[in-house]
XYZ file of C-alpha atoms in Angstrom:
378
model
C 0.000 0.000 0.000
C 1.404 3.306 -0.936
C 0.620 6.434 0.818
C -0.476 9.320 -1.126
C 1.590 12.735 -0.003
C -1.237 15.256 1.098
C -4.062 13.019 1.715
C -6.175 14.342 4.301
C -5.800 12.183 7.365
C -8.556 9.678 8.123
C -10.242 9.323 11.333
C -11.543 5.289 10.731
C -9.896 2.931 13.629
C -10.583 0.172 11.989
C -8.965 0.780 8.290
C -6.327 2.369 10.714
C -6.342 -0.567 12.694
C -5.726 -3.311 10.328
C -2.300 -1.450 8.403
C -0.830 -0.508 11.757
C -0.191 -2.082 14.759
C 0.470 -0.090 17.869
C 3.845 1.585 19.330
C 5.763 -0.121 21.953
C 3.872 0.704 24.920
C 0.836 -1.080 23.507
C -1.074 -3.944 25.559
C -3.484 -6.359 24.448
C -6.546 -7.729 26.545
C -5.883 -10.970 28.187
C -8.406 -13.820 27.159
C -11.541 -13.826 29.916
C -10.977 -17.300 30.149
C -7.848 -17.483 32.096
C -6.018 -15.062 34.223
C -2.906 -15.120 31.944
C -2.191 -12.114 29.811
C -1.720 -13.085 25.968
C 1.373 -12.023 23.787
C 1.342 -9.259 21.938
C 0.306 -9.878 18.259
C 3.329 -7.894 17.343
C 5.343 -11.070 18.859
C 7.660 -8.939 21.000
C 7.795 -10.053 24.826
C 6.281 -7.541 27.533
C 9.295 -6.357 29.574
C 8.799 -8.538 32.640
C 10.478 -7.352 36.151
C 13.975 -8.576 37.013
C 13.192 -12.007 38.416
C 15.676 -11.304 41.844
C 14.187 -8.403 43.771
C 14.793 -5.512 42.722
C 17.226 -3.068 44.517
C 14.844 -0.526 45.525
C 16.973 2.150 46.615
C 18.575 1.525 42.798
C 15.457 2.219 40.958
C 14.484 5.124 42.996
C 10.909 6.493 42.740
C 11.135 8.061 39.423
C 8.588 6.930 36.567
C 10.824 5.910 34.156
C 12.724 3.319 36.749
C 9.461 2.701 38.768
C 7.909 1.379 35.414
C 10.766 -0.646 34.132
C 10.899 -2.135 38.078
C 6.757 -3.266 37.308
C 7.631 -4.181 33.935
C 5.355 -2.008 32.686
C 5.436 -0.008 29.127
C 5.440 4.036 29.460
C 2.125 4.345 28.055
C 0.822 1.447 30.483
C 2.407 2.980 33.866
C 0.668 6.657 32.691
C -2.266 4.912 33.303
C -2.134 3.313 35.674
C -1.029 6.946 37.846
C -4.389 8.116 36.228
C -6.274 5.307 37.149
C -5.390 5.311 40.382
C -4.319 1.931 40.323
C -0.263 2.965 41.761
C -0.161 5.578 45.137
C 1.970 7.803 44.074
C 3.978 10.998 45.554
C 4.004 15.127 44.836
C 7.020 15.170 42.248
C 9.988 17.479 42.865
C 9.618 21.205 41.645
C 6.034 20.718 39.532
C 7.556 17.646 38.013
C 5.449 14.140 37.541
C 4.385 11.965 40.533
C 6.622 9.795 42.070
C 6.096 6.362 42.873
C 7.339 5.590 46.243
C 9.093 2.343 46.556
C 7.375 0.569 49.325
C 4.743 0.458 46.951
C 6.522 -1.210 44.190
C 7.945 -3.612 46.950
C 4.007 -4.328 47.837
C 3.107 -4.869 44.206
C 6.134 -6.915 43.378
C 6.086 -9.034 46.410
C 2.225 -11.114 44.918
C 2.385 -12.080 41.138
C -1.618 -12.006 41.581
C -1.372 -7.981 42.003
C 0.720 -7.250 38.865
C -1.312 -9.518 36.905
C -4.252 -7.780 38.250
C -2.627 -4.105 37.544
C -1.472 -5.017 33.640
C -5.460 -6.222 33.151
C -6.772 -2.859 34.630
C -4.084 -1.212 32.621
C -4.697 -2.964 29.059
C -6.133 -1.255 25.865
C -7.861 -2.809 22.819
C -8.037 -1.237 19.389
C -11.027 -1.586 16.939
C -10.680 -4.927 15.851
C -9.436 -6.327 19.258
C -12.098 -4.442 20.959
C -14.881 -5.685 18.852
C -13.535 -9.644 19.365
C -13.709 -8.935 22.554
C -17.506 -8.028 22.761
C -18.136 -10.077 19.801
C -19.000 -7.584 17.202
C -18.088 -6.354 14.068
C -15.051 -3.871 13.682
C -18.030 -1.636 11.680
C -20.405 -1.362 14.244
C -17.705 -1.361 17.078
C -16.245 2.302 15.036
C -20.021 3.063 14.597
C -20.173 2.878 18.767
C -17.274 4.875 18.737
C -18.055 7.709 16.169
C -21.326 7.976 18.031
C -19.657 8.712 21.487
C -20.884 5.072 23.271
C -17.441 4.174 23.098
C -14.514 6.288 24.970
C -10.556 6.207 24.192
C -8.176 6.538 26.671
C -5.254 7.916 23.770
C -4.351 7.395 20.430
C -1.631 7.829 17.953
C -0.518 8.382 14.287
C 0.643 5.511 11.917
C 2.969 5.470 9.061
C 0.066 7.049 6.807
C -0.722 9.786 9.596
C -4.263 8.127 9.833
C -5.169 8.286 13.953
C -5.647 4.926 15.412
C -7.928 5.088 19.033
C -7.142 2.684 22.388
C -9.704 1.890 24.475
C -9.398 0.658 27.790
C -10.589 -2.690 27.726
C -12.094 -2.350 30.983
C -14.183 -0.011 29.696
C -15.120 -2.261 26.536
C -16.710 -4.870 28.791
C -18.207 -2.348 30.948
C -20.392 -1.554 28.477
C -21.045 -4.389 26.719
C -22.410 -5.247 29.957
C -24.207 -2.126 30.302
C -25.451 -2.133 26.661
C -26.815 -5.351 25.266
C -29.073 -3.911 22.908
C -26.753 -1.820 21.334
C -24.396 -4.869 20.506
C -27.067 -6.677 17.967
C -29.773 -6.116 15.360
C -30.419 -2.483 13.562
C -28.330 0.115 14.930
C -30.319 2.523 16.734
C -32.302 5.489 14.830
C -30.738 8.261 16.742
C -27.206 6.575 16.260
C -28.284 6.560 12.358
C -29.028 10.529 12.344
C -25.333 11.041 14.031
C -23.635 8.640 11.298
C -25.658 10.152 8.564
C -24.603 13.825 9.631
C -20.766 12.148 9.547
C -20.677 12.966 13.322
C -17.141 11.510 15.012
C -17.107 12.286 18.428
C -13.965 10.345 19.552
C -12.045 13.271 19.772
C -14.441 15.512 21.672
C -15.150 12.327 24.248
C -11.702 11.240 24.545
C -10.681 14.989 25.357
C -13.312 14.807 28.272
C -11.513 11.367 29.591
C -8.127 13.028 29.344
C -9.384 15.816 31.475
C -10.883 13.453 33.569
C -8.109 11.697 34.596
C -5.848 14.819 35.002
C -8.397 15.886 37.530
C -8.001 12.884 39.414
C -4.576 12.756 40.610
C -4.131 16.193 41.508
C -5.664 18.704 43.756
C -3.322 21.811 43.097
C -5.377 24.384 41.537
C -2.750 25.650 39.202
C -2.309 22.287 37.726
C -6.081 21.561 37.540
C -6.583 24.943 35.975
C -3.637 23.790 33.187
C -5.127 20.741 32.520
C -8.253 22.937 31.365
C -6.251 25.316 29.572
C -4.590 22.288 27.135
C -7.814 21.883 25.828
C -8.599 25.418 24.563
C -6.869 27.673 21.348
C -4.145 30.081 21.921
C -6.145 32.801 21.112
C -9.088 31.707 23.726
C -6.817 31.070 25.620
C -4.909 34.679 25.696
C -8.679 35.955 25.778
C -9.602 34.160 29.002
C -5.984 34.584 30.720
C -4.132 37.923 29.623
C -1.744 38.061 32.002
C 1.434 36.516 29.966
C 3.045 35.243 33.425
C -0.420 33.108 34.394
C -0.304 31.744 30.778
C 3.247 30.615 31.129
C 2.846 29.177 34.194
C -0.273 26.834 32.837
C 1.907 26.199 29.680
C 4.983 24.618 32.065
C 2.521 23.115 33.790
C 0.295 21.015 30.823
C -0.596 17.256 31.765
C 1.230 15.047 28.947
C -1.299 13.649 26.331
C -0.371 10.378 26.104
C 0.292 10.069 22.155
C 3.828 10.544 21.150
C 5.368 13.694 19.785
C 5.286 13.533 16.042
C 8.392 14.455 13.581
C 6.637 16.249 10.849
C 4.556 18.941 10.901
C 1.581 17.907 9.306
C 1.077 15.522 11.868
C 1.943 17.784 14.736
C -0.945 19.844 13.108
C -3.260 16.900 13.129
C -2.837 16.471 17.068
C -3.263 20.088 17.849
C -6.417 19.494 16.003
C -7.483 16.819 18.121
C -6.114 18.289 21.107
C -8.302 21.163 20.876
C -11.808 21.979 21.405
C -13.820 23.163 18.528
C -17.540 23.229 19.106
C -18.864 26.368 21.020
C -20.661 24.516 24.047
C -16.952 22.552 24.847
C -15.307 25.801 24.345
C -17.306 27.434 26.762
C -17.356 24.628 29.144
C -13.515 24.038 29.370
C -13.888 28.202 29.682
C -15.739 28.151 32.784
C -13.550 25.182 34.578
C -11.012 27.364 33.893
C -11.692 30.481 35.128
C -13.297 28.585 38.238
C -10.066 27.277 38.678
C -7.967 29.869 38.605
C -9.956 31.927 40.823
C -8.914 29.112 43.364
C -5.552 28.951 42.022
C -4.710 33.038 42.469
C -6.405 33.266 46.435
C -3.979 30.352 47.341
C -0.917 30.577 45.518
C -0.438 33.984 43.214
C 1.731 33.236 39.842
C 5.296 33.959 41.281
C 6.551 37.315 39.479
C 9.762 38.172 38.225
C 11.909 40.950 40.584
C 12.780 44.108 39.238
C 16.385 44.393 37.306
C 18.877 46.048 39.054
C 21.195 47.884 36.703
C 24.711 46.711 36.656
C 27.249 48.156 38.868
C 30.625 48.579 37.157
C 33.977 49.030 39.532
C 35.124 52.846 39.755
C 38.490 53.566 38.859
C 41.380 53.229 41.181
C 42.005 56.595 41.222
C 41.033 59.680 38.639
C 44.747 60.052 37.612
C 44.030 56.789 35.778
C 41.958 57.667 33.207
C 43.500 58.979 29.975
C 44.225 62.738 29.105
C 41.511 64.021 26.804
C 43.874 66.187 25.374
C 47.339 63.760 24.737
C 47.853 62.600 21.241
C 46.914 59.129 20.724
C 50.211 56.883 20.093
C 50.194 55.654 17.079
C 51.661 52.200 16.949
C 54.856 51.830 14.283
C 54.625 50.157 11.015
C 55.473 46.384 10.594
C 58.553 47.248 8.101
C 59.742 49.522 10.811
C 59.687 46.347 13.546
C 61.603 44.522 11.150
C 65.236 44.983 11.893
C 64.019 44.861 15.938
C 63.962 41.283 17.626
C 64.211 40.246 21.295
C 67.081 39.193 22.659
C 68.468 35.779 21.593
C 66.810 35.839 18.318
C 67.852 36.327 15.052
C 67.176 39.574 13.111
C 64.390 39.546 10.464
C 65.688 41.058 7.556
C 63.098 44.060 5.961
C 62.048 43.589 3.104
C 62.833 45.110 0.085
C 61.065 47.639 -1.507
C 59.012 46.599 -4.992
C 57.922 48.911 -7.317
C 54.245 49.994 -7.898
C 52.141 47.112 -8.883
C 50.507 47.231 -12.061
C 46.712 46.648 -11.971
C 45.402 42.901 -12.152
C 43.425 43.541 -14.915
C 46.261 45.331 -16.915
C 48.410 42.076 -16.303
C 45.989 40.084 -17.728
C 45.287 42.175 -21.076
C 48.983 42.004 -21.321
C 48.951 38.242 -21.340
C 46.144 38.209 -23.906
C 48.139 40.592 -25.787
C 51.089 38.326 -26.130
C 49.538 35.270 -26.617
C 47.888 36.804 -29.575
C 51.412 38.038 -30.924
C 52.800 34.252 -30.857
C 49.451 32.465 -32.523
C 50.441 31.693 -36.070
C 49.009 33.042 -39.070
């Protein structure tokens, strides 16, 4: 399959589904049947935990060695912060949570908790998803488009096409929930949406985002900047003109959970998704933000820079040091003038010799043409 340069990007999980399979960090639903997780279909291992105990004090509580201690994927230990399946720490200076490490010793120490934290953790795409409720991949992007299904992320293939996770949790839950929905004609008010080429995955998976930002954090400032993600620049600069607020709330923006892209187009297509675009979500992340930083500027005002103090530059020792405004500048001597002057123990450079005036370059050269013309033969 060749991709076309400039085709517009596609939003259908399950053509995006079937050419691309997910990054690194992706995780497959383990059959219901047993309480063993499946291989990836991608036929790399999972990273499994180092089978001695780990040295704790080695792996320290920062994400990145707290997730490769669970033998967890980036993507999967994000979630499972959000989820609130791992208790987790303030991080240092506005960074990420830490996790601390008696709580990777308590999930380590019973293989029945970390098989019970990569389930909770696991995400499906379209045509997982819909084996796992026993659909079609059609009506399970149908679900989706419609808003009955919610992803938890996505990301961009080779052809720039977005491919949605879903939590597989979440799958079952409403399989569960919705029976009806799963068989026979799809419902008429479902029909209108897909007629009126509604595709609401962006909008609702924005919403879960926010949701789970909300839920592992209580400081106002970061609450208000998980709001302020969601909204355009220029909405943004509207609702917040102070430039020092909006700078805080940009350092302090919850990561997305899809992977930076390398080209622009595609960086394009995220802030697309990223951002609201119907008037009723603008105006709702609008209010939760302005509620928030209300709360946000009565506990803890935006910390200001200090006014410059000009620099202070040493007097002089003493007035008689500075120069005489009326001495003659010294003029240093020529070079041919040095020439017949060396230190002591070295030899003498000779001067050299004085030439005649140069002709012009371009009088040498007509010259040359001249007498090359003489010598030609007849």
């Amino acid at each position: 399959m060749t991709a076309q340069k400039g085709a517009p990007a596609r939003h259908d999980g399950a053509a995006a589904d079937r050419t691309e399979r997910p990054p690194a960090d992706r995780t497959e639903r383990p059959p219901a049947s047993s309480g063993e997780a499946r291989p990836p279909e991608d036929g790399r291992a999972r990273p499994g935990p180092d089978p001695e105990q780990p040295d704790l004090e080695q792996w320290g509580p920062a994400p990145g060695p707290a997730a490769r201690a669970l033998g967890l994927r980036p993507g999967e230990f994000d979630l499972a912060v959000q989820l609130g399946c791992l208790r987790t720490l303030p991080g240092p200076a506005g960074g990420p949570p830490t996790v601390a490490r008696e709580e990777i010793a308590r999930l380590l120490s019973a293989e029945d908790r970390m098989a019970a934290l990569r389930r909770r953790v696991s995400t499906v795409g379209t045509r997982t998803g819909a084996e796992l409720i026993s659909i079609s991949p059609q009506r399970f992007t149908r679900l989706a488009r419609t808003g009955r299904l919610v992803p938890v992320r996505f990301y961009l293939n080779r052809y720039r096409k977005v491919v949605w996770r879903y939590l597989a949790d979440d799958v079952e839950e409403f399989a569960r929930s919705h029976p009806e929905l799963l068989t026979g004609r799809t419902d008429p008010e479902l029909r209108a949406l897909l007629d009126a080429g509604a595709d609401r995955r962006p909008r609702t998976w924005r919403g879960k985002r926010l949701g789970l930002a909300l839920r592992i954090t209580t400081d106002p400032w970061e609450r208000a900047a998980a709001a302020a993600v969601h909204l355009d620049p220029s909405a943004l600069a509207e609702l917040v003109p102070d430039a020092v607020e909006r700078s805080r709330l940009d350092g302090l923006r919850p990561r997305l959970g899809c992977p930076r892209p390398a080209s622009a187009p595609a960086r394009e297509l995220v802030e697309r998704l990223t951002r609201a675009d119907a008037p009723d979500e603008i105006e709702w992340y609008g209010t939760l933000l302005a509620q928030q930083l209300d709360e946000a500027r009565r506990e803890r005002p935006a910390p200001r820079p200090g006014p410059r103090t000009p620099t202070a530059w040493p007097p002089p020792a003493s007035l008689t040091d500075l120069p005489d405004a009326g001495a003659r500048p010294v003029i240093p001597a020529p070079l041919g003038a040095m020439a017949g002057s060396a230190p002591p123990g070295r030899p003498s450079v000779p001067a050299r010799p004085p030439q005649g005036p140069r002709r012009p370059r371009g009088r040498r050269l007509l010259d040359r043409l001249r007498r090359g013309s003489r010598k030609a033969p007849a």
